Amino acid sequence: MLNLTDMLLLVGSLAISLAILVPLTGALVRFRAHYNPKGLQLDPEGDVQPHTGPVITSFIAMLVRVYRIEGWPGLYKGLMPTLLSTAIVTLFLLLFLSENNLRHGAYTTPSTGVLGTLAYSLFAMLISLPQTIVTDRAITTPNKLPYFNAISSLRVLLTQTERRRPWILYLTPGLLAAQVSHIAYVVLGLRSVRQLLLPELNQPGLPSMKDVSVVKLTIFFVLVLVSTVVLTPLEVIATRLAIQRNHAAPEFNSVAQEDEGDAEEATEYAGMNEDVIGLRSEREPYIGLVDCGKRIVDEEGWSALYRAWWLTMLGCLTGAFS
């Protein structure tokens, strides 16, 4: 077991990590969830209507906008579900990993080959999917959520249909397909090719440059760029689908659901005068992975699928070398 000093260091490092990562993750989720249709849209009567919502063009601009409108509480939206999941994972590590591994950060996914890693990653995704949905919705909701009243928060974030049948979260149209596609590409494609091209990186410690082929390293970086082109749209689509709530009938939006007895509790809005982001109406929901991608391109343009692409590229690099 870890002694008191090691425990304090572990808790301190987790606290610092959450303090830094939660605002950055929140800004990323909001940036990718923000609905920013092209300048001119057609109303139901066919008349041209200009877009009047906020136009946010960068990750940094989103971070600044969140702070300006909602302050520090807005930057830390999604903290509680993130903290809860982190605490559960940390407790698991404390119970089942050796003290030496914890001290030296030696924990990695099981070394069971490509198929074993794929199965492990898919299992972990299935376990964490409800938490991902709740966290993304907690970040993007315009409502102010209580930190220590999970029941009240869930009544805001989940529809009555989802609260009565929580397994329906797994049936969110296209979400599982997006997550599975992302994992399969990373495990079967990116990591497998890296192991073939750069087996030296599988050895403990950092290899010297003379042991690494410059040509193979260049090929791998090109693969990372290609992977960014493939994975960034999947991440944007997964965010859009995660915040799309499941209603009893697809034609109901949140207002129509209130007429059917599926109203959320009245809550205070986080922003004083305006919302941080625009959210797409649920009256015409995305019906799948391909449909979501097609509608994003048609309604917002190709650039919407590549928001914060550079973060995905950094993730490809760090994930491939982990």
JSON list of C-alpha atoms in Angstrom, two decimals, residues 7-84:
[
{"chain": "A", "resi": 7, "resn": "MET", "atom": "CA", "xyz": [-1.16, 9.38, -1.41]},
{"chain": "A", "resi": 8, "resn": "LEU", "atom": "CA", "xyz": [-0.88, 13.15, -1.00]},
{"chain": "A", "resi": 9, "resn": "LEU", "atom": "CA", "xyz": [1.36, 13.36, -4.06]},
{"chain": "A", "resi": 10, "resn": "LEU", "atom": "CA", "xyz": [-1.10, 11.27, -6.08]},
{"chain": "A", "resi": 11, "resn": "VAL", "atom": "CA", "xyz": [-4.08, 13.39, -5.03]},
{"chain": "A", "resi": 12, "resn": "GLY", "atom": "CA", "xyz": [-2.12, 16.59, -5.67]},
{"chain": "A", "resi": 13, "resn": "SER", "atom": "CA", "xyz": [-1.07, 15.53, -9.15]},
{"chain": "A", "resi": 14, "resn": "LEU", "atom": "CA", "xyz": [-4.65, 14.55, -10.01]},
{"chain": "A", "resi": 15, "resn": "ALA", "atom": "CA", "xyz": [-5.95, 17.88, -8.72]},
{"chain": "A", "resi": 16, "resn": "ILE", "atom": "CA", "xyz": [-3.45, 19.82, -10.84]},
{"chain": "A", "resi": 17, "resn": "SER", "atom": "CA", "xyz": [-4.27, 17.72, -13.90]},
{"chain": "A", "resi": 18, "resn": "LEU", "atom": "CA", "xyz": [-8.01, 18.29, -13.50]},
{"chain": "A", "resi": 19, "resn": "ALA", "atom": "CA", "xyz": [-7.49, 22.01, -12.88]},
{"chain": "A", "resi": 20, "resn": "ILE", "atom": "CA", "xyz": [-5.70, 22.29, -16.23]},
{"chain": "A", "resi": 21, "resn": "LEU", "atom": "CA", "xyz": [-7.52, 19.72, -18.36]},
{"chain": "A", "resi": 22, "resn": "VAL", "atom": "CA", "xyz": [-11.17, 20.37, -17.43]},
{"chain": "A", "resi": 23, "resn": "PRO", "atom": "CA", "xyz": [-11.27, 23.94, -18.86]},
{"chain": "A", "resi": 24, "resn": "LEU", "atom": "CA", "xyz": [-9.38, 22.86, -21.98]},
{"chain": "A", "resi": 25, "resn": "THR", "atom": "CA", "xyz": [-11.62, 19.85, -22.53]},
{"chain": "A", "resi": 26, "resn": "GLY", "atom": "CA", "xyz": [-14.71, 21.96, -21.95]},
{"chain": "A", "resi": 27, "resn": "ALA", "atom": "CA", "xyz": [-13.63, 24.52, -24.53]},
{"chain": "A", "resi": 28, "resn": "LEU", "atom": "CA", "xyz": [-12.89, 21.74, -27.03]},
{"chain": "A", "resi": 29, "resn": "VAL", "atom": "CA", "xyz": [-16.29, 20.09, -26.54]},
{"chain": "A", "resi": 30, "resn": "ARG", "atom": "CA", "xyz": [-18.12, 23.41, -26.88]},
{"chain": "A", "resi": 31, "resn": "PHE", "atom": "CA", "xyz": [-16.11, 24.41, -29.93]},
{"chain": "A", "resi": 32, "resn": "ARG", "atom": "CA", "xyz": [-16.96, 21.19, -31.71]},
{"chain": "A", "resi": 33, "resn": "ALA", "atom": "CA", "xyz": [-20.58, 21.15, -30.50]},
{"chain": "A", "resi": 34, "resn": "HIS", "atom": "CA", "xyz": [-21.24, 24.75, -31.55]},
{"chain": "A", "resi": 35, "resn": "TYR", "atom": "CA", "xyz": [-23.80, 24.97, -34.35]},
{"chain": "A", "resi": 36, "resn": "ASN", "atom": "CA", "xyz": [-22.67, 27.64, -36.80]},
{"chain": "A", "resi": 37, "resn": "PRO", "atom": "CA", "xyz": [-24.72, 27.37, -40.00]},
{"chain": "A", "resi": 38, "resn": "LYS", "atom": "CA", "xyz": [-23.79, 29.16, -43.18]},
{"chain": "A", "resi": 39, "resn": "GLY", "atom": "CA", "xyz": [-24.71, 32.82, -43.44]},
{"chain": "A", "resi": 40, "resn": "LEU", "atom": "CA", "xyz": [-28.02, 32.30, -45.22]},
{"chain": "A", "resi": 41, "resn": "GLN", "atom": "CA", "xyz": [-30.61, 29.69, -44.25]},
{"chain": "A", "resi": 42, "resn": "LEU", "atom": "CA", "xyz": [-34.11, 28.96, -45.49]},
{"chain": "A", "resi": 43, "resn": "ASP", "atom": "CA", "xyz": [-37.03, 29.12, -43.07]},
{"chain": "A", "resi": 44, "resn": "PRO", "atom": "CA", "xyz": [-39.99, 26.66, -43.32]},
{"chain": "A", "resi": 45, "resn": "GLU", "atom": "CA", "xyz": [-41.68, 28.99, -45.82]},
{"chain": "A", "resi": 46, "resn": "GLY", "atom": "CA", "xyz": [-38.61, 29.04, -48.05]},
{"chain": "A", "resi": 47, "resn": "ASP", "atom": "CA", "xyz": [-37.59, 32.61, -47.24]},
{"chain": "A", "resi": 48, "resn": "VAL", "atom": "CA", "xyz": [-33.93, 33.48, -46.71]},
{"chain": "A", "resi": 49, "resn": "GLN", "atom": "CA", "xyz": [-33.01, 34.12, -43.08]},
{"chain": "A", "resi": 50, "resn": "PRO", "atom": "CA", "xyz": [-29.55, 35.31, -42.00]},
{"chain": "A", "resi": 51, "resn": "HIS", "atom": "CA", "xyz": [-27.74, 33.49, -39.21]},
{"chain": "A", "resi": 52, "resn": "THR", "atom": "CA", "xyz": [-27.86, 35.52, -35.98]},
{"chain": "A", "resi": 53, "resn": "GLY", "atom": "CA", "xyz": [-25.95, 33.27, -33.55]},
{"chain": "A", "resi": 54, "resn": "PRO", "atom": "CA", "xyz": [-22.38, 33.65, -32.34]},
{"chain": "A", "resi": 55, "resn": "VAL", "atom": "CA", "xyz": [-19.56, 33.02, -34.82]},
{"chain": "A", "resi": 56, "resn": "ILE", "atom": "CA", "xyz": [-16.63, 31.30, -33.09]},
{"chain": "A", "resi": 57, "resn": "THR", "atom": "CA", "xyz": [-13.68, 30.46, -35.29]},
{"chain": "A", "resi": 58, "resn": "SER", "atom": "CA", "xyz": [-11.01, 29.03, -32.98]},
{"chain": "A", "resi": 59, "resn": "PHE", "atom": "CA", "xyz": [-10.40, 26.98, -29.86]},
{"chain": "A", "resi": 60, "resn": "ILE", "atom": "CA", "xyz": [-8.79, 29.94, -28.07]},
{"chain": "A", "resi": 61, "resn": "ALA", "atom": "CA", "xyz": [-11.71, 32.21, -28.99]},
{"chain": "A", "resi": 62, "resn": "MET", "atom": "CA", "xyz": [-14.07, 29.66, -27.44]},
{"chain": "A", "resi": 63, "resn": "LEU", "atom": "CA", "xyz": [-12.00, 29.50, -24.26]},
{"chain": "A", "resi": 64, "resn": "VAL", "atom": "CA", "xyz": [-12.08, 33.29, -23.95]},
{"chain": "A", "resi": 65, "resn": "ARG", "atom": "CA", "xyz": [-15.82, 33.43, -24.71]},
{"chain": "A", "resi": 66, "resn": "VAL", "atom": "CA", "xyz": [-16.64, 30.85, -22.03]},
{"chain": "A", "resi": 67, "resn": "TYR", "atom": "CA", "xyz": [-14.75, 32.89, -19.43]},
{"chain": "A", "resi": 68, "resn": "ARG", "atom": "CA", "xyz": [-16.30, 36.18, -20.54]},
{"chain": "A", "resi": 69, "resn": "ILE", "atom": "CA", "xyz": [-19.89, 34.94, -20.39]},
{"chain": "A", "resi": 70, "resn": "GLU", "atom": "CA", "xyz": [-19.87, 32.33, -17.62]},
{"chain": "A", "resi": 71, "resn": "GLY", "atom": "CA", "xyz": [-16.67, 33.06, -15.71]},
{"chain": "A", "resi": 72, "resn": "TRP", "atom": "CA", "xyz": [-14.68, 30.43, -13.83]},
{"chain": "A", "resi": 73, "resn": "PRO", "atom": "CA", "xyz": [-17.75, 28.24, -13.13]},
{"chain": "A", "resi": 74, "resn": "GLY", "atom": "CA", "xyz": [-18.31, 27.98, -16.89]},
{"chain": "A", "resi": 75, "resn": "LEU", "atom": "CA", "xyz": [-14.73, 26.87, -17.47]},
{"chain": "A", "resi": 76, "resn": "TYR", "atom": "CA", "xyz": [-15.24, 24.06, -14.96]},
{"chain": "A", "resi": 77, "resn": "LYS", "atom": "CA", "xyz": [-18.52, 22.74, -16.29]},
{"chain": "A", "resi": 78, "resn": "GLY", "atom": "CA", "xyz": [-18.30, 18.97, -16.44]},
{"chain": "A", "resi": 79, "resn": "LEU", "atom": "CA", "xyz": [-15.97, 18.86, -13.43]},
{"chain": "A", "resi": 80, "resn": "MET", "atom": "CA", "xyz": [-18.10, 16.58, -11.27]},
{"chain": "A", "resi": 81, "resn": "PRO", "atom": "CA", "xyz": [-18.62, 13.69, -13.75]},
{"chain": "A", "resi": 82, "resn": "THR", "atom": "CA", "xyz": [-14.95, 13.96, -14.70]},
{"chain": "A", "resi": 83, "resn": "LEU", "atom": "CA", "xyz": [-13.92, 13.93, -11.05]},
{"chain": "A", "resi": 84, "resn": "LEU", "atom": "CA", "xyz": [-16.15, 10.94, -10.32]}
]
